[in-house]
């Protein structure tokens, strides 16, 4: 094993590295990746919960009496209105004079969200209940499929910020164009948009049917992407990015079924935690 590392011509730093350290480092990388998969799965689960509640409240039950299930295409405009957001369209993006962010990357705003806290009366009791309301403004020059993603992205900010303090007026320029450098909150909002418009359970069911329909032909990745593009009504580049996250969600589900997260070790009587089991 040492000879393998010592003969590596393009990695001279490995010659003085102990194999045991490399193994430990790789395991840490693997653990870190699995933790990231948990974040992906958690956002997909949250979006699924919102979809289940929305369809159960706004669609008639199935013939067997069970609640209505989500189906393609996800009615994202209806969901936004159900969450007390008004939708407007106007010209936002100016491709001829792109704003330069602090990292030197151009960004264009293709959607904006405004949230505020309002109080409404509960029934006839006279009691007031606080709720979040607001508006989402979308660039009118976008295609309808791109607008759908922008709305879902803004709803991601709403869902991920609902538990955070919101003042009387909260405004955020959000959902920059797809080529901008963005902070982590924009990645999380994108993750939610993927999960909302391409729910994991729905994609998994559709993929199973697709494979059955095409069992006598070599399965084509791009043909499958085009199927999702038509059914989800999203731009193809978002479908490709979303499907990569769906595969991570599937990996997280498989990992949790094979080896659930270990419980924390109980502390010893002297107050020192027990060493991890090998």
Steps between C-alpha positions, in 0.01 A plus 500: 500500500782740587673416174190601309505846656876546474490432124226755429676747264237776499431494875842539660344611829356151541849350531532630855138440596410199707229281346316492834459879486366485143246234599388711796475811281292316239264373767453854629423616146247222465336590832483864397333408172244286682422796726439711190267234364297532820450872428375419148263236633369733773411772246332247269301365796389852597385575146314167487318589823389834356380331179307232690326763714421722200349221288304362795348843567433612142423184301214250537592169666567184300213255432613290796473803728874554539641855467590625153864440408738743325518469122687665213517784425515641851265804517764733642295817441213355700737396776641854519151645534416233758799631700354856490729628223373721219674455164602788274696520177716791388835562335782428746805361320716735296739286300677806353604641839554203728571580863848393606510329836790515745655182352507649152218288361211658316156439644157589377196490723225297337266493801447690823316408817340722759381355830327666792319395811132582515229428754155369419194419704438136589134414428263726696692482826669835453841346562785594268739250346833589341577361156753557224382669182674668212560517130723342237601704197622308195677632193238515227759417231555148635335203335216342696713199604775730631237703688381180667850434631543862617176480700608171658839652584333792680275259688821329609611823668159524666507142631860518617441834676156442650645423844734799489402844636339715230448872555208711387647502150755256363625536142762287329624505142512132424524239229785641291556376148646150462855622426550714811723425797266468795513453879397180672141613564442508124624142466257394774214683328589326174506167683148566626383596151632170361326311780170683455474475122658155466395318820709192564211255541331621182819481293573153634154376396532662156846352446370151577227543240748643249728199539205263452390683186853489355615160622586377149717799413822637650393760754609849396588754766405797282172338394418457869597862571270614220215298651549684830534832318157455340324367810654737757489799261846629586796617288722206411809631684300511823377146436859377466611677818193380689546140391852499642350604835231232468774239462659630820163475671473140384851430628411651837188284520699187413771589751250553781338163427833315497665667798297746706700777669673369814382628835731719702715310747384524861743696722705307754451550872810714529357741244722390211320382191550141401741448211336425163457133421711370216 
